[in-house]
Coordinates of C-alpha atoms and ligand atoms in Angstrom, one line a residue:
M6 CA 5.0 24.7 87.6
A7 CA 4.3 24.4 83.8
V8 CA 2.4 21.3 82.8
I9 CA 4.2 19.4 80.1
P10 CA 1.6 17.8 77.7
D11 CA 1.8 14.1 77.4
I12 CA 3.4 13.5 74.0
P13 CA 3.5 9.9 72.8
A14 CA 7.0 8.6 72.0
N15 CA 6.3 8.1 68.3
S16 CA 4.8 11.5 67.6
G17 CA 7.6 12.6 65.3
T18 CA 7.0 9.7 63.0
K19 CA 3.3 10.4 63.1
V20 CA 3.7 14.1 62.1
F21 CA 6.0 13.0 59.2
A22 CA 3.4 10.4 58.1
D23 CA 0.7 13.1 58.2
I24 CA 2.8 15.4 56.0
I25 CA 3.5 12.7 53.5
F26 CA -0.2 11.7 53.5
T27 CA -1.3 15.3 53.0
L28 CA 1.2 15.7 50.1
F29 CA 0.0 12.5 48.5
G30 CA -3.6 13.7 48.9
L31 CA -2.7 17.0 47.4
G32 CA -0.8 15.3 44.6
F33 CA -3.8 13.1 44.0
I34 CA -5.9 16.1 43.5
L35 CA -3.4 18.5 41.9
I36 CA -1.8 16.3 39.3
P37 CA -5.1 15.3 37.6
L38 CA -6.2 19.0 37.9
Y39 CA -2.9 20.0 36.2
L40 CA -3.4 17.4 33.5
I41 CA -7.0 18.4 32.9
G42 CA -5.9 22.1 32.8
L43 CA -3.2 21.2 30.3
V44 CA -5.6 19.3 28.1
V45 CA -8.1 22.2 28.2
Y46 CA -5.3 24.7 27.5
N47 CA -3.9 22.6 24.6
V48 CA -7.3 22.2 22.9
Y49 CA -8.9 25.6 23.5
F50 CA -6.2 28.2 24.4
H51 CA -2.9 27.0 22.8
P52 CA -1.6 29.3 20.0
L53 CA -2.2 26.4 17.6
S54 CA -5.8 25.9 18.8
Q55 CA -7.3 27.4 15.7
Y56 CA -5.7 24.8 13.4
P57 CA -7.9 21.9 12.2
G58 CA -7.3 18.3 13.4
P59 CA -8.8 15.8 15.9
K60 CA -9.2 17.2 19.4
F61 CA -7.6 14.1 20.9
M62 CA -4.4 14.7 19.0
A63 CA -4.3 18.4 20.0
A64 CA -4.9 17.4 23.7
T65 CA -1.8 15.3 24.3
R66 CA 1.1 13.7 22.3
I67 CA 0.0 10.2 23.2
P68 CA -2.0 9.6 19.9
Y69 CA 1.0 10.8 17.9
M70 CA 3.2 8.3 19.7
R71 CA 0.8 5.5 19.1
M72 CA 0.7 6.5 15.4
I73 CA 4.5 6.3 15.2
L74 CA 4.7 2.9 16.9
S75 CA 1.8 1.5 14.8
G76 CA 4.0 1.6 11.7
R77 CA 1.1 3.4 9.9
Y78 CA 2.3 7.0 10.4
P79 CA 2.2 8.0 6.6
Q80 CA -1.2 6.4 6.0
K81 CA -2.8 7.8 9.1
T82 CA -1.5 11.3 8.4
K83 CA -2.8 11.0 4.8
A84 CA -6.3 10.1 6.2
L85 CA -6.1 13.1 8.5
H86 CA -5.3 15.5 5.6
Q87 CA -8.1 14.0 3.6
Q88 CA -10.5 14.8 6.4
Y89 CA -9.1 18.2 7.6
G90 CA -7.4 19.8 4.7
D91 CA -3.9 21.0 3.8
V92 CA -2.7 21.8 7.4
V93 CA -3.4 19.4 10.3
R94 CA -2.5 19.6 13.9
I95 CA -1.1 16.2 14.6
A96 CA 0.2 16.9 18.2
P97 CA -0.2 19.8 20.7
D98 CA 2.8 21.6 19.2
E99 CA 3.1 20.0 15.7
L100 CA 1.6 20.8 12.3
S101 CA 1.6 18.7 9.1
F102 CA 1.3 20.4 5.7
T103 CA 0.6 19.2 2.2
N104 CA 0.7 22.5 0.2
G105 CA 3.6 22.7 -2.2
E106 CA 4.4 26.2 -1.0
A107 CA 5.3 24.8 2.4
W108 CA 8.5 23.1 1.2
K109 CA 10.5 26.3 0.9
P110 CA 9.7 27.9 4.3
I111 CA 10.1 24.6 6.2
Y112 CA 13.2 23.1 4.5
G113 CA 14.8 25.9 2.5
T114 CA 16.5 29.2 3.5
R115 CA 15.1 32.7 2.9
T116 CA 16.2 36.2 3.7
G117 CA 15.6 36.8 7.4
H118 CA 15.1 33.1 8.2
S119 CA 18.0 30.7 8.7
Q120 CA 17.6 27.0 8.1
K121 CA 15.0 25.5 10.5
P122 CA 16.7 22.9 12.8
K123 CA 15.7 19.3 12.5
D124 CA 13.7 17.8 15.4
Y125 CA 16.3 15.2 16.3
R126 CA 13.9 13.3 18.6
F127 CA 12.5 11.9 15.3
Y128 CA 15.9 10.4 14.2
A129 CA 17.7 7.4 15.7
P130 CA 20.5 8.4 18.0
T131 CA 23.9 8.0 16.2
F132 CA 26.8 5.8 17.2
G133 CA 28.3 7.2 20.5
G134 CA 26.3 10.4 19.9
N135 CA 28.8 11.4 17.1
P136 CA 27.3 13.5 14.3
S137 CA 26.4 12.1 10.9
I138 CA 25.4 14.0 7.7
I139 CA 21.7 13.5 8.6
V140 CA 22.0 14.1 12.4
S141 CA 24.4 17.1 12.8
N142 CA 24.4 20.8 13.5
D143 CA 24.8 23.2 10.6
A144 CA 28.6 23.5 11.0
D145 CA 29.2 19.8 11.0
H146 CA 26.7 19.3 8.3
S147 CA 28.5 21.7 5.9
R148 CA 31.8 20.0 6.7
F149 CA 30.4 16.6 5.8
R150 CA 28.5 17.8 2.8
R151 CA 31.4 19.7 1.3
L152 CA 33.7 16.7 1.3
L153 CA 31.0 14.2 0.3
S154 CA 29.6 16.2 -2.6
H155 CA 32.7 15.5 -4.6
A156 CA 31.6 11.8 -4.8
F157 CA 28.2 12.8 -6.2
S158 CA 29.4 15.1 -9.0
D159 CA 28.7 14.3 -12.7
S160 CA 32.3 13.3 -13.3
S161 CA 32.4 11.0 -10.2
L162 CA 29.1 9.4 -11.4
R163 CA 30.7 8.7 -14.8
G164 CA 33.6 7.1 -12.9
Q165 CA 31.2 5.0 -10.9
E166 CA 29.3 3.7 -13.9
P167 CA 31.5 0.6 -14.5
I168 CA 31.2 -0.3 -10.9
I169 CA 27.4 -0.1 -11.1
K170 CA 27.3 -1.9 -14.4
N171 CA 29.2 -4.9 -12.9
Y172 CA 26.5 -5.4 -10.3
V173 CA 23.6 -4.9 -12.8
D174 CA 25.3 -7.5 -15.1
L175 CA 25.4 -9.9 -12.1
L176 CA 21.8 -9.2 -11.2
M177 CA 20.7 -10.1 -14.8
Q178 CA 22.8 -13.3 -14.7
R179 CA 21.5 -14.4 -11.4
L180 CA 17.9 -13.8 -12.4
H181 CA 18.3 -15.8 -15.6
E182 CA 19.7 -18.6 -13.4
N183 CA 16.9 -18.5 -10.9
I184 CA 13.7 -18.1 -12.9
L185 CA 13.5 -21.4 -14.7
D186 CA 11.9 -19.8 -17.8
G187 CA 9.1 -18.1 -15.9
K188 CA 8.1 -21.3 -14.0
N189 CA 9.7 -20.1 -10.8
A190 CA 8.5 -16.8 -9.2
V191 CA 11.3 -14.7 -7.6
D192 CA 11.2 -12.2 -4.8
M193 CA 12.1 -8.9 -6.6
V194 CA 12.4 -7.0 -3.2
A195 CA 15.3 -9.3 -2.3
W196 CA 17.0 -9.1 -5.7
Y197 CA 16.8 -5.3 -5.9
N198 CA 18.0 -5.1 -2.3
F199 CA 20.9 -7.4 -3.1
T200 CA 21.9 -5.2 -6.0
T201 CA 21.6 -1.7 -4.4
F202 CA 23.4 -2.9 -1.2
D203 CA 26.2 -4.4 -3.2
I204 CA 26.5 -1.2 -5.3
I205 CA 26.5 1.1 -2.3
G206 CA 28.8 -1.2 -0.3
D207 CA 31.3 -1.0 -3.1
L208 CA 30.9 2.8 -3.4
A209 CA 31.2 3.3 0.4
F210 CA 33.6 0.7 1.6
G211 CA 35.4 -0.5 -1.5
E212 CA 33.9 -4.0 -1.3
S213 CA 30.4 -5.3 -1.9
F214 CA 28.3 -7.2 0.6
D215 CA 28.4 -10.2 -1.9
C216 CA 24.6 -10.5 -1.7
L217 CA 24.3 -11.1 -5.5
K218 CA 27.3 -13.5 -5.4
N219 CA 25.8 -15.6 -2.6
S220 CA 22.2 -14.9 -3.6
E221 CA 21.4 -14.0 0.0
Y222 CA 21.3 -11.1 2.4
H223 CA 24.5 -10.2 4.3
P224 CA 23.9 -10.1 8.1
W225 CA 24.6 -6.3 8.0
I226 CA 21.4 -5.9 5.9
S227 CA 19.3 -8.4 7.7
I228 CA 19.7 -6.3 10.9
L229 CA 19.2 -3.0 9.2
F230 CA 15.5 -2.9 9.5
S231 CA 15.7 -3.3 13.3
S232 CA 17.8 -0.1 13.4
L233 CA 14.9 1.8 11.7
K234 CA 12.4 0.4 14.2
Y235 CA 14.8 1.6 16.9
A236 CA 14.2 5.2 15.6
A237 CA 10.4 4.7 16.2
Y238 CA 11.0 3.6 19.8
T239 CA 13.6 6.4 20.6
N240 CA 11.3 9.0 19.0
V241 CA 8.6 8.0 21.4
A242 CA 10.8 7.6 24.5
R243 CA 12.6 10.9 24.0
R244 CA 9.4 12.9 24.4
L245 CA 8.8 11.5 27.9
P246 CA 10.4 12.8 31.1
G247 CA 13.5 10.7 32.1
S248 CA 14.0 9.7 28.5
K249 CA 17.7 8.9 29.1
Y250 CA 16.5 5.9 31.3
L251 CA 13.4 5.2 29.3
V252 CA 15.0 4.5 25.9
P253 CA 16.9 1.4 27.1
L254 CA 13.8 0.4 29.2
I255 CA 11.2 0.5 26.5
T256 CA 13.3 -0.6 23.5
P257 CA 13.1 -4.3 23.0
K258 CA 16.5 -6.0 23.8
K259 CA 16.6 -7.7 20.4
I260 CA 16.4 -4.4 18.6
V261 CA 19.2 -2.8 20.7
S262 CA 21.5 -5.8 20.3
R263 CA 20.9 -6.0 16.5
R264 CA 21.7 -2.3 16.3
N265 CA 24.9 -2.8 18.2
T266 CA 25.9 -5.6 15.8
H267 CA 25.2 -3.3 12.9
L268 CA 27.5 -0.6 14.3
A269 CA 30.3 -3.2 15.0
L270 CA 30.1 -4.4 11.4
T271 CA 30.2 -0.9 10.1
E272 CA 33.3 -0.2 12.1
E273 CA 34.9 -3.2 10.6
K274 CA 34.0 -2.1 7.1
V275 CA 35.4 1.4 7.7
K276 CA 38.7 0.0 8.9
G277 CA 38.8 -2.1 5.7
R278 CA 38.2 1.0 3.5
I279 CA 40.9 3.0 5.2
T280 CA 43.5 0.5 4.0
K281 CA 42.4 0.9 0.3
S282 CA 43.4 3.5 -2.3
N283 CA 42.0 7.1 -2.0
E284 CA 42.0 7.3 -5.8
R285 CA 38.8 5.1 -6.2
P286 CA 35.8 7.2 -7.5
D287 CA 33.8 6.2 -4.3
F288 CA 32.3 8.1 -1.4
F289 CA 35.3 7.9 0.9
G290 CA 38.2 8.7 -1.6
N291 CA 37.9 12.4 -1.2
I292 CA 37.1 12.3 2.5
L293 CA 40.2 10.2 3.3
K294 CA 42.4 12.7 1.5
H295 CA 41.5 15.2 4.3
N296 CA 42.0 12.7 7.1
N297 CA 43.6 14.2 10.2
T298 CA 42.9 17.7 9.1
E299 CA 40.3 20.1 10.6
K300 CA 38.1 19.8 7.5
G301 CA 38.3 16.0 7.6
F302 CA 36.1 13.3 9.4
S303 CA 37.2 11.7 12.7
F304 CA 37.1 7.9 12.9
P305 CA 33.8 7.8 14.8
E306 CA 32.4 10.2 12.1
L307 CA 33.5 7.8 9.4
I308 CA 31.5 5.1 11.1
T309 CA 28.3 7.2 11.6
N310 CA 28.5 8.5 8.0
G311 CA 29.3 5.1 6.6
S312 CA 26.3 3.7 8.3
T313 CA 24.1 6.6 7.1
L314 CA 25.3 6.3 3.5
I315 CA 24.5 2.6 3.3
I316 CA 21.0 3.0 4.7
A317 CA 20.1 6.2 2.8
G318 CA 21.6 5.0 -0.4
S319 CA 20.4 1.4 -0.8
E320 CA 17.1 0.7 0.9
T321 CA 15.5 3.8 -0.7
T322 CA 16.6 2.9 -4.3
A323 CA 15.6 -0.8 -3.8
T324 CA 12.2 0.4 -2.5
L325 CA 11.6 2.5 -5.5
L326 CA 12.6 -0.3 -7.9
S327 CA 10.3 -2.7 -6.1
G328 CA 7.5 -0.1 -6.3
V329 CA 7.9 0.6 -10.0
T330 CA 7.9 -3.2 -10.8
Y331 CA 4.6 -3.7 -8.8
L332 CA 2.9 -0.6 -10.3
L333 CA 3.9 -1.5 -13.8
L334 CA 2.6 -5.0 -13.5
R335 CA -0.7 -3.6 -12.1
N336 CA -1.0 -1.2 -15.0
P337 CA -0.5 -3.2 -18.3
L338 CA -1.0 -0.2 -20.6
V339 CA 1.8 1.7 -18.9
L340 CA 4.0 -1.4 -19.0
A341 CA 3.4 -1.9 -22.7
K342 CA 4.3 1.7 -23.5
L343 CA 7.5 1.4 -21.5
Q344 CA 8.4 -1.9 -23.2
D345 CA 7.9 -0.2 -26.5
E346 CA 10.2 2.7 -25.6
I347 CA 13.0 0.5 -24.3
R348 CA 12.8 -2.3 -26.7
S349 CA 12.7 0.0 -29.7
A350 CA 15.6 2.1 -28.4
F351 CA 18.0 -0.8 -27.9
T352 CA 18.8 -3.8 -30.0
K353 CA 21.6 -5.1 -27.7
E354 CA 21.8 -5.0 -23.9
E355 CA 25.3 -3.3 -24.1
E356 CA 23.7 -0.2 -25.5
I357 CA 21.9 0.4 -22.2
T358 CA 24.2 3.0 -20.5
L359 CA 24.0 6.0 -18.3
E360 CA 24.0 8.3 -21.3
S361 CA 21.5 6.3 -23.5
C362 CA 19.1 5.9 -20.5
N363 CA 19.0 9.7 -20.1
K364 CA 17.1 9.8 -23.4
L365 CA 14.3 7.5 -22.3
E366 CA 11.6 10.1 -21.5
Y367 CA 8.8 7.7 -20.7
C368 CA 11.1 5.7 -18.5
L369 CA 11.9 8.8 -16.5
A370 CA 8.1 9.7 -16.2
V371 CA 7.4 6.2 -15.0
L372 CA 10.0 6.5 -12.2
T373 CA 8.8 10.0 -11.3
E374 CA 5.2 8.8 -11.1
T375 CA 6.4 5.9 -8.8
L376 CA 8.1 8.4 -6.6
R377 CA 4.8 10.2 -6.3
M378 CA 2.6 7.2 -5.7
Y379 CA 5.0 5.3 -3.5
P380 CA 7.7 7.7 -2.1
P381 CA 10.5 5.7 -0.4
V382 CA 10.7 8.3 2.4
A383 CA 6.9 8.7 2.9
V384 CA 6.9 10.4 6.3
G385 CA 7.0 14.2 7.1
L386 CA 10.6 15.1 8.2
P387 CA 10.1 17.4 11.2
R388 CA 11.7 20.9 11.6
I389 CA 11.4 23.5 14.4
V390 CA 10.1 27.0 13.6
D391 CA 12.5 29.8 14.7
A392 CA 11.6 31.8 17.8
Q393 CA 10.3 34.7 15.8
G394 CA 7.6 32.5 14.1
D395 CA 7.1 32.2 10.4
M396 CA 4.5 32.3 7.6
I397 CA 4.1 28.8 6.1
A398 CA 1.9 28.4 3.0
G399 CA -0.2 31.4 4.0
N400 CA -0.5 30.3 7.7
W401 CA 1.1 32.1 10.7
V402 CA 3.0 29.6 12.7
P403 CA 4.4 30.6 16.2
G404 CA 8.0 30.0 17.1
G405 CA 8.9 26.5 18.5
T406 CA 6.2 24.7 16.5
I407 CA 7.3 21.5 14.9
V408 CA 6.4 21.5 11.2
S409 CA 6.8 19.1 8.2
V410 CA 5.4 18.3 4.8
S411 CA 4.0 14.8 4.8
Q412 CA 5.4 13.3 1.7
L413 CA 2.7 10.6 1.1
S414 CA -0.2 13.0 2.0
A415 CA 1.2 15.8 -0.3
S416 CA 1.7 13.5 -3.3
H417 CA -1.7 11.8 -2.9
S418 CA -3.7 15.0 -2.2
P419 CA -6.5 15.7 -4.7
A420 CA -5.8 19.4 -4.1
N421 CA -2.3 18.8 -5.6
F422 CA -2.9 16.1 -8.2
K423 CA -5.8 15.2 -10.5
D424 CA -6.8 11.5 -10.0
P425 CA -4.1 11.1 -7.3
E426 CA -4.6 7.4 -6.8
K427 CA -4.1 6.6 -10.5
F428 CA -0.6 5.7 -11.9
I429 CA -0.3 8.0 -14.9
P430 CA 3.3 8.8 -16.0
E431 CA 1.9 11.1 -18.7
R432 CA 1.2 13.7 -16.0
H433 CA 5.0 14.3 -15.9
M434 CA 5.2 14.8 -19.7
D435 CA 3.2 18.0 -20.1
D436 CA -0.1 16.1 -20.7
P437 CA -2.7 19.0 -20.7
R438 CA -5.1 16.9 -18.6
F439 CA -2.7 17.4 -15.7
A440 CA -1.9 21.0 -16.4
N441 CA -3.2 22.0 -12.9
D442 CA -1.2 19.4 -11.0
S443 CA 1.0 21.0 -8.4
K444 CA 4.4 19.4 -9.3
T445 CA 6.2 21.2 -6.6
A446 CA 4.1 19.5 -3.9
M447 CA 6.1 16.3 -4.4
Q448 CA 9.7 16.5 -3.3
P449 CA 10.7 12.9 -2.8
F450 CA 14.3 13.8 -2.3
S451 CA 13.3 16.6 0.2
F452 CA 14.2 20.3 -0.4
G453 CA 16.9 22.8 0.6
P454 CA 20.5 22.5 1.9
R455 CA 19.7 19.1 3.5
N456 CA 18.0 17.5 0.6
C457 CA 19.2 14.2 -0.8
I458 CA 22.8 14.3 -1.9
G459 CA 22.4 11.0 -3.8
R460 CA 19.5 12.0 -6.0
N461 CA 21.5 11.7 -9.3
L462 CA 23.1 8.4 -8.3
A463 CA 19.7 7.1 -7.5
Y464 CA 18.4 8.1 -10.9
V465 CA 21.3 6.4 -12.6
E466 CA 20.7 3.2 -10.8
M467 CA 17.0 3.3 -11.2
R468 CA 17.0 4.1 -14.9
I469 CA 19.7 1.5 -15.8
I470 CA 18.2 -1.3 -13.7
L471 CA 14.6 -0.7 -14.9
A472 CA 15.7 -0.4 -18.5
R473 CA 17.6 -3.7 -18.3
M474 CA 14.8 -5.5 -16.5
V475 CA 12.3 -4.5 -19.2
F476 CA 14.7 -5.2 -22.0
N477 CA 15.5 -8.7 -20.7
F478 CA 12.2 -10.0 -19.3
D479 CA 8.5 -10.2 -19.7
M480 CA 7.1 -10.0 -16.1
E481 CA 3.9 -10.9 -14.3
L482 CA 2.8 -10.8 -10.7
D483 CA 2.7 -14.2 -9.0
Q484 CA -0.1 -13.0 -6.6
P485 CA -2.0 -10.3 -8.6
E486 CA -4.8 -10.1 -6.0
Q487 CA -2.4 -8.9 -3.3
D488 CA -2.2 -5.1 -2.5
W489 CA 1.6 -5.1 -2.1
T490 CA 1.7 -1.4 -1.2
D491 CA -0.3 -2.0 2.0
Q492 CA 2.8 -1.9 4.2
E493 CA 4.0 -0.8 7.6
C494 CA 6.4 2.1 7.6
F495 CA 9.2 3.0 10.1
V496 CA 10.7 6.0 8.3
L497 CA 11.2 3.6 5.4
W498 CA 8.7 1.0 4.2
D499 CA 8.8 -2.5 5.7
K500 CA 8.3 -4.2 2.3
P501 CA 6.8 -7.7 2.1
K502 CA 8.1 -10.1 -0.6
L503 CA 7.2 -9.1 -4.2
M504 CA 6.9 -12.5 -6.1
V505 CA 7.2 -12.0 -9.8
R506 CA 7.4 -14.5 -12.7
L507 CA 10.0 -13.5 -15.2
K508 CA 10.3 -14.9 -18.8
P509 CA 13.5 -14.1 -20.6
R510 CA 13.3 -12.4 -24.0
H511 CA 17.0 -13.1 -24.8
T512 CA 19.4 -15.6 -23.4
V513 CA 22.7 -14.4 -21.8
Ligands
HEM24 C1 15.0 6.9 -4.6 C2 16.1 7.0 -3.9 C3 16.2 8.0 -2.8 C4 15.3 8.8 -2.1 C5 13.8 8.8 -2.4 C6 16.0 9.6 -1.1 C7 15.4 10.5 -0.3 C8 16.1 11.3 0.6 C9 15.4 12.2 1.5 C10 14.0 12.5 1.6 C11 16.4 12.8 2.2 C12 16.3 13.9 3.4 C13 16.4 13.2 4.7 C14 16.3 14.2 5.9 O1 16.0 15.4 5.7 O2 16.3 13.7 7.0 C15 17.7 12.2 1.8 C16 18.9 12.6 2.3 C17 20.1 11.9 2.0 N1 20.2 10.9 1.1 FE1 18.8 10.2 -0.2 N2 17.3 9.3 -1.2 C18 17.5 8.4 -2.2 C19 18.7 7.8 -2.6 C20 19.9 8.1 -2.1 C21 21.2 7.6 -2.6 C22 21.4 6.6 -3.7 C23 22.2 8.0 -1.7 C24 23.6 7.7 -1.8 C25 24.4 7.4 -0.9 C26 21.5 8.9 -0.8 C27 22.1 9.6 0.3 C28 21.5 10.5 1.1 C29 22.3 11.3 2.1 C30 23.7 11.2 2.4 C31 21.3 12.2 2.7 C32 21.6 13.3 3.7 C33 21.9 14.6 3.0 C34 22.1 15.7 3.9 O3 21.6 15.7 5.0 O4 22.8 16.7 3.5 N3 20.2 8.9 -1.0 N4 17.4 11.3 0.8

């Protein structure tokens, strides 16, 4: 008779527990081994291992994520370029460039290479996942850009001039009311923001945000910056496994709720615009003529694009105007030369128009130099190299690598510009001292088919507003010891107040 071994009643559970225990044990050993292997591979054997950069940034993406969340991405990348040269490996599969020759291969199109796709993890997710002109595949992008470009043509700009002028008139009036003959310092960041948001609100939705009228931010704008910080959190979360669940988990509730309010307000504004005439020379006139056709925008696309136009078109221009005011007041000789140009060109304020401002060469050079010193979009905008790989500024880059030109690093690089930390507008006026400057290295409006559609509009606003500020007021910084450009940056700069004392030259 066979002897049946004495098996304890709970032996099944014990075997199961043993298996789990062994798996845990293996995991405990294998996962760290895998991670160590990955780090060693990334640093020493990865196809990008020959590129310069700190080893800890080549090893894992964690330092990149910390850099994004720190709000110091442009400054830290600039410091890396100063240490390692014109190409730096800033993450295991990502390179940052500063050489002017990198713009075309990364952002342009060339024979044999189609447009490199954007790395969308870098951009905030759009409303309901619907495409916007900035976050869209090539087909949607062409559809949006074709209908929108009408609003940015020279003839549309001329049609928009009276709208812009109304708001600049109101800005001047409000400043005269608020400055108490130079005794009262005013926050020029706020006043420039009020003006550019009112202008873009009118050009996008047919009604301003009434910031200048009420001398305060509209709630839509107060919450805007949260939506930029949202992009920093989603950028980090979307690089981790299970990102779908992580984004809501790691993004602060306040930021999510403010973003939702922003989208609800945009929806309301779009609904308001639809009820107005399509003959206005604004952004939506031409688009709405194609409503309900294949070429047109769906309602959710009107919302995503409306939101994009407001953010892209107002914060950037206000940033540049704040920057130029600060840099002029820190550089009295440049300010004196600009005052001389503007005050001798015009005897009456009404003479300051789109056309007459185009003749102010020094004013243009001052604005261009500000775009170099303090670019409103200071970060590198990431693109993905096509599978076949590509040569970028003399470097072979394998397919799948994420690449960008870091705007702040490129325009502050001593390899590109002589005395890069000095504010010298003459470098943009053929001054022989700067003959070797690499002008193509700075592309503040980006490059290629997805460059800034609003560049000319931005120049119109910047030239008219700067000319009228200098024509109307003598200005001085209220806190001259403060380094105002020392700011955090979440795609756009998080600007502190810029307190300026204004003394009127004329009364209105
Ligand atoms: C000084 C002012 C400005 C600067 C420095 C600037 C800079 C830029 C940059 C760097 C991009 C590329 C973004 C990317 O690739 O992700 C861009 C795109 C864009 N900008 Fe501007 N911008 C300015 C003013 C404006 C204005 C006034 C508007 C008017 C609404 C505008 C509308 C846009 C739009 C719609 C895009 C997306 C274009 C596309 O993807 O086809 N921008 N801008």
